[in-house]
Tab-separated table of C-alpha atoms in Angstrom:
chain	number	residue	atom	x	y	z
A	1	GLU	CA	12.041	-24.686	-40.213
A	2	ALA	CA	8.732	-26.033	-39.084
A	3	GLY	CA	9.103	-25.200	-35.495
A	4	VAL	CA	7.520	-26.463	-32.658
A	5	VAL	CA	4.919	-29.036	-34.070
A	6	GLN	CA	1.559	-29.963	-32.030
A	7	SER	CA	-1.423	-32.354	-32.296
A	8	PRO	CA	-4.135	-32.692	-32.619
A	9	ARG	CA	-5.168	-28.955	-32.997
A	10	TYR	CA	-8.449	-29.340	-32.075
A	11	LYS	CA	-10.061	-32.454	-29.784
A	12	ILE	CA	-13.600	-32.431	-28.663
A	13	ILE	CA	-14.412	-35.381	-26.003
A	14	GLU	CA	-16.585	-36.188	-23.292
A	15	LYS	CA	-16.030	-35.961	-19.658
A	16	LYS	CA	-14.285	-38.900	-18.113
A	17	GLN	CA	-12.586	-39.590	-21.374
A	18	PRO	CA	-8.865	-39.892	-22.097
A	19	VAL	CA	-6.881	-37.567	-24.078
A	20	ALA	CA	-3.362	-37.478	-25.292
A	21	PHE	CA	-1.700	-34.488	-26.880
A	22	TRP	CA	1.837	-34.627	-28.873
A	23	CYS	CA	4.606	-32.339	-29.252
A	24	ASN	CA	7.715	-32.368	-31.361
A	25	PRO	CA	10.233	-29.678	-30.352
A	26	ILE	CA	12.615	-27.800	-32.538
A	27	SER	CA	15.571	-29.988	-33.446
A	28	GLY	CA	18.395	-29.539	-30.877
A	29	HIS	CA	16.390	-27.978	-28.249
A	30	ASN	CA	16.774	-29.768	-24.945
A	31	THR	CA	13.888	-27.659	-22.953
A	32	LEU	CA	10.549	-28.795	-23.521
A	33	TYR	CA	7.610	-27.110	-21.674
A	34	TRP	CA	3.975	-27.776	-21.549
A	35	TYR	CA	1.859	-24.584	-20.516
A	36	LEU	CA	-2.067	-24.746	-19.964
A	37	GLN	CA	-4.148	-21.444	-21.120
A	38	ASN	CA	-7.530	-20.795	-20.174
A	39	LEU	CA	-9.676	-18.281	-21.944
A	40	GLY	CA	-8.836	-14.778	-20.929
A	41	GLN	CA	-5.529	-15.962	-19.204
A	42	GLY	CA	-1.658	-16.300	-19.834
A	43	PRO	CA	0.122	-19.552	-20.426
A	44	GLU	CA	0.458	-21.440	-16.953
A	45	LEU	CA	3.281	-23.739	-16.628
A	46	LEU	CA	2.725	-27.159	-16.311
A	47	ILE	CA	5.856	-28.959	-17.119
A	48	ARG	CA	9.185	-28.677	-17.805
A	49	TYR	CA	11.673	-31.357	-19.320
A	50	GLU	CA	15.351	-30.924	-19.207
A	51	ASN	CA	16.266	-33.810	-21.944
A	52	GLU	CA	14.168	-36.476	-20.616
A	53	GLU	CA	14.076	-35.622	-17.218
A	54	ALA	CA	10.991	-33.635	-15.594
A	55	VAL	CA	12.882	-30.890	-13.589
A	56	ASP	CA	9.653	-28.932	-12.717
A	57	ASP	CA	6.306	-30.819	-12.621
A	58	SER	CA	4.983	-28.849	-9.427
A	59	GLN	CA	1.916	-27.335	-11.207
A	60	LEU	CA	0.855	-30.432	-12.907
A	61	PRO	CA	-2.200	-32.327	-11.351
A	62	LYS	CA	-1.042	-35.846	-11.117
A	63	ASP	CA	-4.049	-37.283	-10.047
A	64	ARG	CA	-5.230	-37.185	-13.784
A	65	PHE	CA	-2.489	-35.571	-15.814
A	66	SER	CA	0.882	-37.622	-16.838
A	67	ALA	CA	3.396	-36.705	-19.632
A	68	GLU	CA	6.709	-38.202	-21.010
A	69	ARG	CA	9.532	-37.192	-23.203
A	70	LEU	CA	10.977	-40.797	-23.983
A	71	LYS	CA	14.437	-40.325	-25.592
A	72	GLY	CA	14.536	-36.522	-24.858
A	73	VAL	CA	12.975	-35.519	-28.066
A	74	ASP	CA	9.091	-35.785	-28.523
A	75	SER	CA	6.627	-35.582	-25.462
A	76	THR	CA	2.911	-36.513	-24.784
A	77	LEU	CA	0.643	-34.918	-22.336
A	78	LYS	CA	-2.257	-37.124	-21.095
A	79	ILE	CA	-5.434	-36.583	-19.264
A	80	GLN	CA	-7.277	-39.172	-17.779
A	81	PRO	CA	-10.116	-38.989	-17.172
A	82	ALA	CA	-10.907	-35.239	-18.533
A	83	GLU	CA	-13.159	-33.045	-16.654
A	84	LEU	CA	-15.156	-30.238	-17.804
A	85	GLY	CA	-12.546	-27.726	-16.257
A	86	ASP	CA	-9.683	-29.119	-18.866
A	87	SER	CA	-11.232	-27.225	-21.793
A	88	ALA	CA	-8.449	-25.052	-22.385
A	89	VAL	CA	-5.701	-24.544	-25.094
A	90	TYR	CA	-2.701	-26.804	-24.101
A	91	LEU	CA	0.669	-25.180	-25.472
A	92	CYS	CA	4.046	-26.861	-26.108
A	93	ALA	CA	7.261	-24.953	-26.382
A	94	SER	CA	11.069	-25.717	-26.477
A	95	SER	CA	13.749	-23.716	-25.873
A	96	LEU	CA	17.782	-24.451	-26.222
A	97	GLY	CA	18.483	-24.886	-22.732
A	98	THR	CA	18.698	-23.215	-19.332
A	99	PRO	CA	19.598	-20.490	-19.031
A	100	ASN	CA	17.371	-19.991	-21.939
A	101	THR	CA	17.639	-16.199	-21.915
A	102	GLY	CA	13.590	-16.139	-21.786
A	103	GLU	CA	12.995	-17.266	-25.645
A	104	LEU	CA	10.675	-19.867	-25.815
A	105	PHE	CA	9.229	-20.995	-29.171
A	106	PHE	CA	5.774	-21.769	-28.924
A	107	GLY	CA	3.714	-24.445	-30.776
A	108	GLU	CA	0.119	-23.374	-32.154
A	109	GLY	CA	-1.416	-25.273	-29.324
A	110	SER	CA	-4.103	-28.003	-29.167
A	111	ARG	CA	-7.421	-27.039	-28.116
A	112	LEU	CA	-9.350	-29.284	-25.833
A	113	THR	CA	-12.890	-29.232	-25.476
A	114	VAL	CA	-14.566	-31.393	-22.737
A	115	LEU	CA	-18.379	-31.806	-22.955
B	1	ALA	CA	6.336	-16.703	-5.361
B	2	GLN	CA	6.602	-14.650	-8.743
B	3	ARG	CA	3.798	-12.867	-10.168
B	4	VAL	CA	3.208	-10.510	-13.198
B	5	THR	CA	0.234	-8.267	-13.227
B	6	GLN	CA	-1.006	-6.517	-16.689
B	7	PRO	CA	-3.976	-4.339	-15.178
B	8	GLU	CA	-5.446	-3.720	-18.702
B	9	LYS	CA	-7.128	-6.638	-20.545
B	10	LEU	CA	-8.020	-4.250	-23.400
B	11	LEU	CA	-6.272	-1.109	-24.843
B	12	SER	CA	-7.657	0.668	-28.056
B	13	VAL	CA	-5.587	3.540	-29.594
B	14	PHE	CA	-5.634	5.308	-32.825
B	15	LYS	CA	-2.899	4.896	-35.292
B	16	GLY	CA	-0.153	7.152	-34.784
B	17	ALA	CA	-0.997	7.614	-31.294
B	18	PRO	CA	1.438	6.489	-28.553
B	19	VAL	CA	0.842	3.339	-26.786
B	20	GLU	CA	1.920	2.043	-23.253
B	21	LEU	CA	1.199	-1.539	-21.945
B	22	LYS	CA	1.609	-1.610	-18.470
B	23	CYS	CA	3.381	-4.322	-16.600
B	24	ASN	CA	3.997	-4.810	-12.864
B	25	TYR	CA	5.648	-8.037	-11.310
B	26	SER	CA	6.482	-9.306	-7.867
B	27	TYR	CA	9.491	-11.073	-7.200
B	28	SER	CA	12.318	-11.083	-4.286
B	29	GLY	CA	15.058	-11.608	-6.499
B	30	SER	CA	16.650	-10.100	-9.695
B	31	PRO	CA	14.159	-10.726	-12.467
B	32	GLU	CA	14.563	-11.308	-16.046
B	33	LEU	CA	11.574	-9.765	-18.042
B	34	PHE	CA	10.217	-10.427	-21.137
B	35	TRP	CA	7.295	-9.433	-23.483
B	36	TYR	CA	5.763	-12.009	-25.845
B	37	VAL	CA	3.269	-11.243	-28.345
B	38	GLN	CA	0.479	-13.176	-30.229
B	39	TYR	CA	-0.952	-11.805	-33.630
B	40	SER	CA	-4.096	-12.929	-34.825
B	41	ARG	CA	-3.977	-16.706	-35.923
B	42	GLN	CA	-0.310	-16.860	-35.231
B	43	ARG	CA	1.758	-18.694	-32.177
B	44	LEU	CA	2.899	-17.018	-29.102
B	45	GLN	CA	6.224	-15.277	-29.688
B	46	LEU	CA	8.833	-13.264	-28.340
B	47	LEU	CA	8.994	-9.895	-28.755
B	48	LEU	CA	11.671	-8.369	-26.392
B	49	ARG	CA	13.608	-8.965	-23.414
B	50	HIS	CA	15.265	-6.291	-20.824
B	51	ILE	CA	18.671	-7.622	-20.867
B	52	SER	CA	18.942	-6.712	-24.505
B	53	ARG	CA	17.960	-3.397	-24.286
B	54	GLU	CA	16.835	-3.560	-27.861
B	55	SER	CA	13.712	-2.060	-29.748
B	56	ILE	CA	11.876	-4.328	-31.849
B	57	LYS	CA	9.247	-2.971	-33.986
B	58	GLY	CA	9.436	0.446	-32.815
B	59	PHE	CA	8.347	-0.994	-29.197
B	60	THR	CA	10.623	-0.337	-26.278
B	61	ALA	CA	10.483	-1.319	-22.289
B	62	ASP	CA	12.705	-0.223	-19.596
B	63	LEU	CA	12.780	-2.155	-16.117
B	64	ASN	CA	11.815	0.096	-13.079
B	65	LYS	CA	12.901	-2.029	-10.276
B	66	GLY	CA	11.902	0.689	-7.635
B	67	GLU	CA	8.334	0.622	-9.048
B	68	THR	CA	8.552	-3.106	-10.279
B	69	SER	CA	7.576	-2.503	-13.499
B	70	PHE	CA	8.359	-3.011	-17.222
B	71	HIS	CA	6.067	-1.103	-19.110
B	72	LEU	CA	6.177	-1.556	-23.026
B	73	LYS	CA	6.071	1.678	-25.216
B	74	LYS	CA	5.695	2.553	-28.624
B	75	PRO	CA	5.559	6.130	-29.973
B	76	PHE	CA	3.426	5.805	-32.803
B	77	ALA	CA	1.360	2.790	-33.057
B	78	GLN	CA	0.414	1.170	-36.363
B	79	GLU	CA	-2.397	-1.216	-37.279
B	80	GLU	CA	-0.358	-3.629	-37.400
B	81	ASP	CA	0.612	-3.666	-33.716
B	82	SER	CA	-2.776	-4.980	-32.979
B	83	ALA	CA	-2.325	-8.136	-31.114
B	84	MET	CA	-2.282	-9.945	-27.569
B	85	TYR	CA	0.609	-8.853	-25.536
B	86	TYR	CA	2.147	-10.726	-22.454
B	87	CYS	CA	4.548	-9.720	-20.058
B	88	ALA	CA	6.663	-12.416	-18.487
B	89	LEU	CA	9.181	-12.957	-15.570
B	90	GLU	CA	11.817	-15.467	-15.404
B	91	GLY	CA	12.441	-16.144	-11.888
B	92	SER	CA	13.618	-18.861	-9.658
B	93	ASN	CA	14.368	-22.138	-11.374
B	94	TYR	CA	14.457	-20.409	-14.756
B	95	LYS	CA	10.522	-20.598	-14.297
B	96	LEU	CA	8.655	-18.440	-16.857
B	97	THR	CA	5.709	-16.847	-15.381
B	98	PHE	CA	3.021	-14.836	-17.910
B	99	GLY	CA	0.560	-11.902	-17.048
B	100	LYS	CA	-2.846	-12.498	-18.265
B	101	GLY	CA	-2.247	-10.268	-21.405
B	102	THR	CA	-3.316	-7.223	-22.725
B	103	LEU	CA	-5.478	-6.978	-25.895
B	104	LEU	CA	-4.210	-4.077	-28.026
B	105	THR	CA	-6.476	-2.705	-30.686
B	106	VAL	CA	-4.807	0.303	-33.229
B	107	ASN	CA	-7.591	1.802	-34.964
B	108	PRO	CA	-7.501	3.581	-38.273
């Protein structure tokens, strides 16, 4: 089993440019998460989906960040325009559902560098 | 609000020595606590959860509601235990909140 797949693994862009990250969760996992991990910090939740519904997006900066999960499978996280402070690792995770007993399966992450 | 505090950013021990990674939490309800681990060049993965009362790779963690702690312990550390460890709390709305992590280094 491939696990949670994310792309791209690395992205370098200039500030004010747009960027998009893609995530394919484990087959059968209804719940999908996007986390932000800054250097030296733990993951912080950006958005959680139950199937195609965003059930918790309270931490998503909606002025520049957007996400979608069409058909309740793959998901895309977009930043437009990117700022210097957005440089971080963007982690996608999935779980069978909620309550999920806390076991999230993480992807390898997408490392964003904004110049 | 729910919060997880890991007071040590770095922890270094020698092989065979006991190790304890500290975790304290703040949550008004009844929490579910977990430890996640990230080995070098690997993805973040679940190590153990308090509801299972299990021992994984020799690690155990006891939830102490009086002290609001969930410290991770192992009596004899091994070099392969070197990794980044994150304590996490599942609170309201099934939201999983992570601490900042502790980097454990086990020296030969």
